CSV table of N, CA and C in Angstrom, one decimal:
chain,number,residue,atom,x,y,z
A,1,UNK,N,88.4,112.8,183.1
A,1,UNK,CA,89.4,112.6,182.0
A,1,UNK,C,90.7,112.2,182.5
A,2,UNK,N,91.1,111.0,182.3
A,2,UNK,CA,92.4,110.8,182.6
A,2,UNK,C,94.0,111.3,181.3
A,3,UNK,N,95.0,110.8,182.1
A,3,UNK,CA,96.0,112.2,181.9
A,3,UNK,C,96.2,111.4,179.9
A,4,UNK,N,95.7,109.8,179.8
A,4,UNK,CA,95.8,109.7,178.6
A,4,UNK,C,94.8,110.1,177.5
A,5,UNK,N,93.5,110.1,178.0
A,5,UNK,CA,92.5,110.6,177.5
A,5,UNK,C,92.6,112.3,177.1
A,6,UNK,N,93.8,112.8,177.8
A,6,UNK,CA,93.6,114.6,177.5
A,6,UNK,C,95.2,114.2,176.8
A,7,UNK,N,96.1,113.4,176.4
A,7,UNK,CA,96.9,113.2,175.8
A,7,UNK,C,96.4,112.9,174.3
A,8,UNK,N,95.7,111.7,173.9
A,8,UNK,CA,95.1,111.7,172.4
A,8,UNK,C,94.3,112.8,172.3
A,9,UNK,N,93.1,113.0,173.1
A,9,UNK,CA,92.8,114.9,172.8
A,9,UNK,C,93.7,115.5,171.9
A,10,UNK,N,94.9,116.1,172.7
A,10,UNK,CA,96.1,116.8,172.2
A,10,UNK,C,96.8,116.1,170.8
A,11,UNK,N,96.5,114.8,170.3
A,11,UNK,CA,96.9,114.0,169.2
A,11,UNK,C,95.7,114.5,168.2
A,12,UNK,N,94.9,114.0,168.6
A,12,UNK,CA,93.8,114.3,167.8
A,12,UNK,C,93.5,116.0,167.4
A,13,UNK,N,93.8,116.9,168.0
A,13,UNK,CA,93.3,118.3,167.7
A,13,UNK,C,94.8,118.4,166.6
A,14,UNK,N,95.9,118.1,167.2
A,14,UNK,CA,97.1,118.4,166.3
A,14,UNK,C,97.2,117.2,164.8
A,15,UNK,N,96.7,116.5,165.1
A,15,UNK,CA,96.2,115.6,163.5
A,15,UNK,C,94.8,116.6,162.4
A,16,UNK,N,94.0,116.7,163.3
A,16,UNK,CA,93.1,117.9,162.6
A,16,UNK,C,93.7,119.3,162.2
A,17,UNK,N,94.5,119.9,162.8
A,17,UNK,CA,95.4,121.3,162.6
A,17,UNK,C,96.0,120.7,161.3
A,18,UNK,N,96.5,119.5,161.1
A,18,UNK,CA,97.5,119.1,160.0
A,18,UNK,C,96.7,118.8,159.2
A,19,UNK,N,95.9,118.0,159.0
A,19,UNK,CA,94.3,117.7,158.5
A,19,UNK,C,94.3,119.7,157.6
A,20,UNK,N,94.2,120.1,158.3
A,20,UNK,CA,93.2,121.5,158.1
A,20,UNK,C,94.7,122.1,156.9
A,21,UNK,N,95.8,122.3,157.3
A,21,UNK,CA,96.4,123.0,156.7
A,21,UNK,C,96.9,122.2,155.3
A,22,UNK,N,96.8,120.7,154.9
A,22,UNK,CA,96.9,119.9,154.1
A,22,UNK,C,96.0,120.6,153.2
A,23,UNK,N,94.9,120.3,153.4
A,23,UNK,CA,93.2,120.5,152.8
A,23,UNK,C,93.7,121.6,152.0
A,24,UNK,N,94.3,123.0,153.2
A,24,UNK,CA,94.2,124.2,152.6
A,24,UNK,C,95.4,124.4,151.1
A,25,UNK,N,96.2,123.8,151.6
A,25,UNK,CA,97.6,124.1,150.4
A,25,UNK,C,97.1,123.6,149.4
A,26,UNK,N,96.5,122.1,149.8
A,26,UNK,CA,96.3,121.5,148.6
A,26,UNK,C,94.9,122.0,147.6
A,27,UNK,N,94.3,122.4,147.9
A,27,UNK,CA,93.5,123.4,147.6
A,27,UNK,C,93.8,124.6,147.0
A,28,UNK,N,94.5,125.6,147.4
A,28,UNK,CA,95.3,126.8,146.8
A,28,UNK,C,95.7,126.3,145.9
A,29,UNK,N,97.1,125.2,145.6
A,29,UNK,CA,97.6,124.8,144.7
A,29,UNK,C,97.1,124.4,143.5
A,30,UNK,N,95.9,123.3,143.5
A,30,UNK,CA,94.5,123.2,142.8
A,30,UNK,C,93.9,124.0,142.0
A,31,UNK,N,93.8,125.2,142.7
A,31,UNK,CA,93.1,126.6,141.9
A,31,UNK,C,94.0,126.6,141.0
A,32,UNK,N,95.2,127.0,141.2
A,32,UNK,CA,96.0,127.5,141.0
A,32,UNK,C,96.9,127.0,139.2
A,33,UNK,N,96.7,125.6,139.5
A,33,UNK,CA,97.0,124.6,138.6
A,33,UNK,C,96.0,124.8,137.5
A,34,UNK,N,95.2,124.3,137.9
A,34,UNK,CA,93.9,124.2,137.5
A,34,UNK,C,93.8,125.6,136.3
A,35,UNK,N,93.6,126.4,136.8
A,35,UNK,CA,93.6,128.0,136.2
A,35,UNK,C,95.2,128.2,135.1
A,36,UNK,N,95.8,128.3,135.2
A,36,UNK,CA,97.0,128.2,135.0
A,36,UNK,C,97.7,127.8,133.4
A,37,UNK,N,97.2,125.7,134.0
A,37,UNK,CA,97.8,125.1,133.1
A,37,UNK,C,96.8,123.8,133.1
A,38,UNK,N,95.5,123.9,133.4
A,38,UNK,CA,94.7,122.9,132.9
A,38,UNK,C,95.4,121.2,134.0
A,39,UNK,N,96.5,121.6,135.4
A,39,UNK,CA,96.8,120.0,135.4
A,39,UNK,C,95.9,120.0,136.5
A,40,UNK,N,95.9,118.6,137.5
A,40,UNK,CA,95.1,119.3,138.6
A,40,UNK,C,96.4,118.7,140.0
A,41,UNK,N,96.9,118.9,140.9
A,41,UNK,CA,97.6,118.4,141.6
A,41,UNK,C,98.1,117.4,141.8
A,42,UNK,N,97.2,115.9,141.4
A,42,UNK,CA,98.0,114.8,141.3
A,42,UNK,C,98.6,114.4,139.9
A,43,UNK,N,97.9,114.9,139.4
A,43,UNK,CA,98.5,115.2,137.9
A,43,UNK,C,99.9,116.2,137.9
A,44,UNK,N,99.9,116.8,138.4
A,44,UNK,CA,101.3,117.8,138.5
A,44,UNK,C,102.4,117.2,139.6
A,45,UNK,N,102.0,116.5,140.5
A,45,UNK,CA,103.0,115.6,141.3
A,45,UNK,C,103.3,114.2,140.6
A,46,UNK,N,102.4,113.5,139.4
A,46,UNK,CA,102.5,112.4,138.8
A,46,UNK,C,103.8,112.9,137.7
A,47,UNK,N,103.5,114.2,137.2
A,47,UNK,CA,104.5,114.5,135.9
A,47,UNK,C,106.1,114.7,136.8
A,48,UNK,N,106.1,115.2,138.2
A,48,UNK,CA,107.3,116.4,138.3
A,48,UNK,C,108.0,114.3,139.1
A,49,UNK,N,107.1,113.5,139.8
A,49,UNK,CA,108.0,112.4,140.2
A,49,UNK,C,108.5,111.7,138.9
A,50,UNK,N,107.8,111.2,138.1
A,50,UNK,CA,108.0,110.7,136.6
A,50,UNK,C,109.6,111.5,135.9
A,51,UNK,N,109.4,112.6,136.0
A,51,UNK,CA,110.7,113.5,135.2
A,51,UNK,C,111.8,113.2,136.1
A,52,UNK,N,111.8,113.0,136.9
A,52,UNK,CA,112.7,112.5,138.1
A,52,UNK,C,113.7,111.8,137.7
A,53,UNK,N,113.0,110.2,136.9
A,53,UNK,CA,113.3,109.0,136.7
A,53,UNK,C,114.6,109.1,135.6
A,54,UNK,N,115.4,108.5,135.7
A,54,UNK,CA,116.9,108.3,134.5
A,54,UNK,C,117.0,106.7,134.1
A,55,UNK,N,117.8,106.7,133.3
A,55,UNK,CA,117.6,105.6,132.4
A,55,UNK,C,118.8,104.8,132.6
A,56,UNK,N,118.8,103.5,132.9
A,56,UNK,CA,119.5,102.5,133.7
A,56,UNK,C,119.2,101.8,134.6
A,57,UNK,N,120.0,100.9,135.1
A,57,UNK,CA,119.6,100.2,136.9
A,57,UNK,C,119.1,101.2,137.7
A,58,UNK,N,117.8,100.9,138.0
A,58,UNK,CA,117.1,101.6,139.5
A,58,UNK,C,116.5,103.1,139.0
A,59,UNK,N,116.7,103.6,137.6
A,59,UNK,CA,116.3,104.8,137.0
A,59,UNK,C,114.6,104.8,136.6
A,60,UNK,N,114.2,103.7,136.9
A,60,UNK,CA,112.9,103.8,136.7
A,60,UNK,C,111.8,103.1,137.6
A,61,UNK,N,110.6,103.8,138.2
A,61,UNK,CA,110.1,103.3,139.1
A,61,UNK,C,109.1,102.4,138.7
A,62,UNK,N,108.5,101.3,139.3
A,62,UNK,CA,107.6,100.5,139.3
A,62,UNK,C,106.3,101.4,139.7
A,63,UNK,N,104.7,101.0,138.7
A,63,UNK,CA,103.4,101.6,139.2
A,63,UNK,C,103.8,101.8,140.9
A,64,UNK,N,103.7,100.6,141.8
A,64,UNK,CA,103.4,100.8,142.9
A,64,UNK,C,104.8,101.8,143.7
A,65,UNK,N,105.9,102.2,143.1
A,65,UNK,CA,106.4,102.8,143.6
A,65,UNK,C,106.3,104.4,143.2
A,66,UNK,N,105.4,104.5,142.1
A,66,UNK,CA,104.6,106.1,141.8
A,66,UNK,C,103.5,106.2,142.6
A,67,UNK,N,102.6,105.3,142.5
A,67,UNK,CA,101.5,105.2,143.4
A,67,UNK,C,102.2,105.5,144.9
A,68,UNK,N,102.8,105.1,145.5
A,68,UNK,CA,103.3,105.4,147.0
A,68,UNK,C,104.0,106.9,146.8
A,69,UNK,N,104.7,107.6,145.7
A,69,UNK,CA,105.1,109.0,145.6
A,69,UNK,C,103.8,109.7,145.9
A,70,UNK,N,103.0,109.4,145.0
A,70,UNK,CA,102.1,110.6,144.7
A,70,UNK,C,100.5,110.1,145.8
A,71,UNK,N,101.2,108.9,146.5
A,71,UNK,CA,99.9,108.9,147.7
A,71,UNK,C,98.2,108.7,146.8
A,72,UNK,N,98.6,107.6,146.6
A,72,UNK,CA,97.4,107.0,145.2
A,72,UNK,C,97.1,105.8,145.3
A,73,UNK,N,96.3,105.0,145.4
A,73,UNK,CA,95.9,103.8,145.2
A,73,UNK,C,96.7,102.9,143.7
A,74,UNK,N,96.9,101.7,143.5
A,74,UNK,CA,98.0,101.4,142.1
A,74,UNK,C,96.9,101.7,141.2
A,75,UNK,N,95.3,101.2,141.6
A,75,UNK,CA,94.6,101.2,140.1
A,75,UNK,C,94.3,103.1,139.9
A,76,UNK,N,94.3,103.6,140.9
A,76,UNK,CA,94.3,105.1,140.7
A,76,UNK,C,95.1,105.7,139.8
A,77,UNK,N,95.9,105.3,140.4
A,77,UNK,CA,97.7,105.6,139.7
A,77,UNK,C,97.0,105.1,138.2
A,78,UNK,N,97.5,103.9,137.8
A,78,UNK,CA,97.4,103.7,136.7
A,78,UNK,C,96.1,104.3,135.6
A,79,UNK,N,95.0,104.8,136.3
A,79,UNK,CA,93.9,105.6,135.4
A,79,UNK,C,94.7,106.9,135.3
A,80,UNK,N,95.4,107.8,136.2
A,80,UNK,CA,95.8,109.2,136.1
A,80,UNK,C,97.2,108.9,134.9
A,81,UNK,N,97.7,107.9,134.9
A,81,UNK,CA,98.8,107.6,133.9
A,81,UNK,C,97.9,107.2,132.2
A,82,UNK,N,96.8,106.6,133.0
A,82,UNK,CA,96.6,106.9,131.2
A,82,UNK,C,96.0,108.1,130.5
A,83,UNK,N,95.2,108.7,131.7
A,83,UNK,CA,94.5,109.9,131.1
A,83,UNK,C,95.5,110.9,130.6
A,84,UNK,N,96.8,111.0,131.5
A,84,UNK,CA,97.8,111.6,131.0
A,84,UNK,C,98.4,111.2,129.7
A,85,UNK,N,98.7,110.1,129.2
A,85,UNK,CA,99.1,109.4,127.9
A,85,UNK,C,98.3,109.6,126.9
A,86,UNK,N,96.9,109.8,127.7
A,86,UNK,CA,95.9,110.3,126.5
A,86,UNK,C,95.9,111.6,126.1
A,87,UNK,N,96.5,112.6,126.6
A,87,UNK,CA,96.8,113.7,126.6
A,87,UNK,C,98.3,114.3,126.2
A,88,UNK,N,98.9,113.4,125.8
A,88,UNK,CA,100.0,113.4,125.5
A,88,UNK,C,101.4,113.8,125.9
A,89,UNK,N,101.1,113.6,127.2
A,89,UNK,CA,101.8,114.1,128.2
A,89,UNK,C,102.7,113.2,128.8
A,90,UNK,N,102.4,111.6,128.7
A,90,UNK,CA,103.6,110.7,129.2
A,90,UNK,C,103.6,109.9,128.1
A,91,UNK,N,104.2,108.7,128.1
A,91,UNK,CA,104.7,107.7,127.0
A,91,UNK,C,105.0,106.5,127.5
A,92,UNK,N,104.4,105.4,127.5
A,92,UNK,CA,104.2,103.9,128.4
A,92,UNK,C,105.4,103.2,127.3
A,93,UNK,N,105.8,102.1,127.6
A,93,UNK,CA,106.2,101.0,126.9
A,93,UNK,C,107.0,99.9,128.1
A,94,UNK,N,107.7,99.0,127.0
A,94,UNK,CA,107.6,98.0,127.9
A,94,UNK,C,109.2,97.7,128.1
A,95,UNK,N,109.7,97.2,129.2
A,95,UNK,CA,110.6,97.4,130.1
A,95,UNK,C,111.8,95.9,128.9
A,96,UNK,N,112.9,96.6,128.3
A,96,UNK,CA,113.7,95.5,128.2
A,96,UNK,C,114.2,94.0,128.6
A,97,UNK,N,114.5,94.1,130.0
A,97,UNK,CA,115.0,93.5,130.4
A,97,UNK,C,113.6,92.1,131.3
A,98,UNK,N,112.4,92.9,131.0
A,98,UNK,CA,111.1,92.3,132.1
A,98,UNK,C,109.6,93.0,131.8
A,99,UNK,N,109.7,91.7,130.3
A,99,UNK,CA,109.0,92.0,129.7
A,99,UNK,C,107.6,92.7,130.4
A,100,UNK,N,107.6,91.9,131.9
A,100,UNK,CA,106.0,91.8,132.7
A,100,UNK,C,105.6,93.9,133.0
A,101,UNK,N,107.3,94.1,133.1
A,101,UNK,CA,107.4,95.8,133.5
A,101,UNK,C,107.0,96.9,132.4
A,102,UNK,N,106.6,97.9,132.9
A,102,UNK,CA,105.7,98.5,131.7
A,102,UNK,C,106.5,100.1,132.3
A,103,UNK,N,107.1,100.9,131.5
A,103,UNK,CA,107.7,101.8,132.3
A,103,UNK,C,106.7,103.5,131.8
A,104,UNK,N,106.8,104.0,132.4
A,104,UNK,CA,106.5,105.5,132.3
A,104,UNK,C,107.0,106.7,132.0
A,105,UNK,N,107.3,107.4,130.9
A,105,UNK,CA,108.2,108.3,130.9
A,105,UNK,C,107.1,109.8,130.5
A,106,UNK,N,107.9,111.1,130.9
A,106,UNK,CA,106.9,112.1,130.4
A,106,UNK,C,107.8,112.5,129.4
A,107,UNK,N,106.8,112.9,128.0
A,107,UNK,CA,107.0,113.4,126.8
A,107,UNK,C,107.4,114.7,126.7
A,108,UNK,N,108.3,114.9,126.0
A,108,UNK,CA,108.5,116.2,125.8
A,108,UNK,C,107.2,117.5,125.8
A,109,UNK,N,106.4,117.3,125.5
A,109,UNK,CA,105.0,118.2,125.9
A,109,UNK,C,104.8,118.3,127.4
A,110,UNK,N,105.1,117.0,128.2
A,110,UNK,CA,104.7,117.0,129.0
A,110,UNK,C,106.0,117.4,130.0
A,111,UNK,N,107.2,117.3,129.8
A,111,UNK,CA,108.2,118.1,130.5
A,111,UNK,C,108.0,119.9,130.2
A,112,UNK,N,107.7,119.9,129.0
A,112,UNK,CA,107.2,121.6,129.4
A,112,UNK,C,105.9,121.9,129.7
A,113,UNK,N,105.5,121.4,129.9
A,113,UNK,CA,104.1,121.7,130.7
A,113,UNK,C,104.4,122.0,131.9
A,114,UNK,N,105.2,120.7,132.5
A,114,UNK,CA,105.6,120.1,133.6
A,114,UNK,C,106.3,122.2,134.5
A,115,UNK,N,107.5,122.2,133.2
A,115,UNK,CA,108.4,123.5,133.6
A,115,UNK,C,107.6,124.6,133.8
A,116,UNK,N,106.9,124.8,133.2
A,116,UNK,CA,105.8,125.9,132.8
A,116,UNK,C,104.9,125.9,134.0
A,117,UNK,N,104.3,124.8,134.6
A,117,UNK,CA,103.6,125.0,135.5
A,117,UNK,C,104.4,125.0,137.2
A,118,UNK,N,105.7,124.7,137.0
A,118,UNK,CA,106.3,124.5,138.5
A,118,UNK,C,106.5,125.9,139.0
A,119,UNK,N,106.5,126.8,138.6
A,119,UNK,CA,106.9,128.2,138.8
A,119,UNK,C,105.3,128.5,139.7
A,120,UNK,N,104.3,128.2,139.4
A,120,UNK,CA,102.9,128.1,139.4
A,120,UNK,C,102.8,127.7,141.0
A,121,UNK,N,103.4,126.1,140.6
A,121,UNK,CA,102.9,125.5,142.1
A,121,UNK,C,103.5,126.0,143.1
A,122,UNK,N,104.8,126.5,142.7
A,122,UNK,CA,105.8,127.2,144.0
A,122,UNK,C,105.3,128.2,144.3
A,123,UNK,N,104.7,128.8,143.8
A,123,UNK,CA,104.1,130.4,144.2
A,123,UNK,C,102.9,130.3,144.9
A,124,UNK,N,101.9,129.1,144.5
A,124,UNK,CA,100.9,129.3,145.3
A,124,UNK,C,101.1,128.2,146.4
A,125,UNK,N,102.5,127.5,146.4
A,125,UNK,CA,102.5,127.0,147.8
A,125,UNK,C,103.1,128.1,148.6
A,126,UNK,N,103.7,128.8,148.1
A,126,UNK,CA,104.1,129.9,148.9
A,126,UNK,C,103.3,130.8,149.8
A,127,UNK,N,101.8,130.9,148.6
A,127,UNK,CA,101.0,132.2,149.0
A,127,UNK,C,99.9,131.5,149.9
A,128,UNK,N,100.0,130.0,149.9
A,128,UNK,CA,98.9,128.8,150.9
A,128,UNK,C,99.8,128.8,152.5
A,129,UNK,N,101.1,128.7,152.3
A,129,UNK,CA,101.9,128.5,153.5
A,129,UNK,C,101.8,130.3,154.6
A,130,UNK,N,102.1,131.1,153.4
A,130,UNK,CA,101.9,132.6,154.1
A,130,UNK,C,100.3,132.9,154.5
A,131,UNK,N,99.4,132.5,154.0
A,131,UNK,CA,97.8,132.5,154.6
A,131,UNK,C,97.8,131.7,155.9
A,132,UNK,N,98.2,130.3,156.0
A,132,UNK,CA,98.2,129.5,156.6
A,132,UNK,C,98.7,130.2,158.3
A,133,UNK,N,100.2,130.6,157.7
A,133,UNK,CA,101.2,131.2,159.0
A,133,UNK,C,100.3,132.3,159.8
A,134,UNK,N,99.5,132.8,159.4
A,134,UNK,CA,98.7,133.7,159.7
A,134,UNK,C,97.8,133.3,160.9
A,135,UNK,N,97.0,132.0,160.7
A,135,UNK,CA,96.6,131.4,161.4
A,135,UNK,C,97.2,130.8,162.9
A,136,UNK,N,96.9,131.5,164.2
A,136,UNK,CA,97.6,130.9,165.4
A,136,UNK,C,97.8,129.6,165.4
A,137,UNK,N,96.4,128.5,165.3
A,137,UNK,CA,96.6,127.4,165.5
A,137,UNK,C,97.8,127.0,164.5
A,138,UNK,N,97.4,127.4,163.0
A,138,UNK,CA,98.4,126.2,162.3
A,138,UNK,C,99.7,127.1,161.5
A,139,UNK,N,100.2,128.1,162.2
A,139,UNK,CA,101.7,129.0,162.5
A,139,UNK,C,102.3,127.6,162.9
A,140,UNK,N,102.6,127.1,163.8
A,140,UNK,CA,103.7,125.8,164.2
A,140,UNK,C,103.8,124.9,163.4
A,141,UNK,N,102.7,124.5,162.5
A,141,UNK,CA,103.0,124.0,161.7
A,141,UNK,C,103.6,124.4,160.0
A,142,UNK,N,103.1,125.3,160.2
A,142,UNK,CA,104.0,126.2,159.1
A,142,UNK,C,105.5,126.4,159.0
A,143,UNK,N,105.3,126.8,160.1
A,143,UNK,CA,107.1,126.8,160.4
A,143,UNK,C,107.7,125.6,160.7
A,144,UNK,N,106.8,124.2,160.9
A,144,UNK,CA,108.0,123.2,160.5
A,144,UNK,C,108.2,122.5,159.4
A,145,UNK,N,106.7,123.1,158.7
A,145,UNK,CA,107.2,122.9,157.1
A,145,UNK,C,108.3,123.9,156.3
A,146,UNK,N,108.5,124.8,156.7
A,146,UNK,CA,109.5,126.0,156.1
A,146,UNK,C,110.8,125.3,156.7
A,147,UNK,N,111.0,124.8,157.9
A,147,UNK,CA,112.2,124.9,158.8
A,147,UNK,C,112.6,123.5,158.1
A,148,UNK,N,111.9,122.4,157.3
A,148,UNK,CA,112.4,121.5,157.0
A,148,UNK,C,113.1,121.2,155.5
A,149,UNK,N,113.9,119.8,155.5
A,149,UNK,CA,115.0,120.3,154.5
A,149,UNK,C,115.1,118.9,154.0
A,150,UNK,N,115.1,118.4,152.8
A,150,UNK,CA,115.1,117.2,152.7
A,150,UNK,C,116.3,116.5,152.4
């Protein structure tokens, strides 16, 4: 084994450790949702980036710039936005100024859903990160998710 062959080794075991502890949060969180408030994860990251958005120049994002928030394919995206609409949780229409733009907003149902369930996600990311820390291998990673700040 040469010194770069035991270097990607070391890339590869630490992409799997990241791999592993992704899986797990997002998982915990899942249950969690799921049980809770009926959303399921990308559904609860689709509502909390959408509530984000304000009304004016640059207050509202393009499909392909939710799709790249919430880590979704565009046509993905746009099925989780309708099933959401169908549920009455967001509200589509069409963009003033471009006609071609179709904007997204969440409905008052769906902003308290939204409130109702973030108390939810923060707790069991909490109780996914404290399981996780536990873990030798993926403790380093734990703590540079805690130690980071956006």
């Amino acid at each position: 084994m040469t010194a770069t062959d035991s270097a990607l080794t070391g890339l590869a075991q630490g992409w799997c450790a990241l791999s592993l502890l992704h899986g797990r949060i997002e998982a915990h969180i899942e249950r969690a949702l799921q049980a809770g408030h009926g959303l399921s994860v990308r559904e609860y990251s689709l509502l909390d980036v959408l509530s984000r958005q304000h009304s004016g120049p640059g207050g509202h994002l393009r499909m392909h710039q939710v799709a790249d928030s919430v880590v979704l394919s565009q046509s993905a995206t746009t099925r989780l936005v309708s099933r959401l609409e169908d549920r009455g949780l967001l509200n589509r229409y069409i963009c003033d100024t471009d006609r071609r733009g179709i904007y997204t907003d969440v409905s008052e149902a769906g902003l308290t859903l939204l409130a109702a369930a973030r108390p939810t996600n923060d707790t069991a990311l909490r109780e996914a990160l404290a399981e996780a820390g536990r873990n030798p291998e993926l403790a380093p990673l734990v703590a540079a998710v805690e130690n980071t700040r956006a």
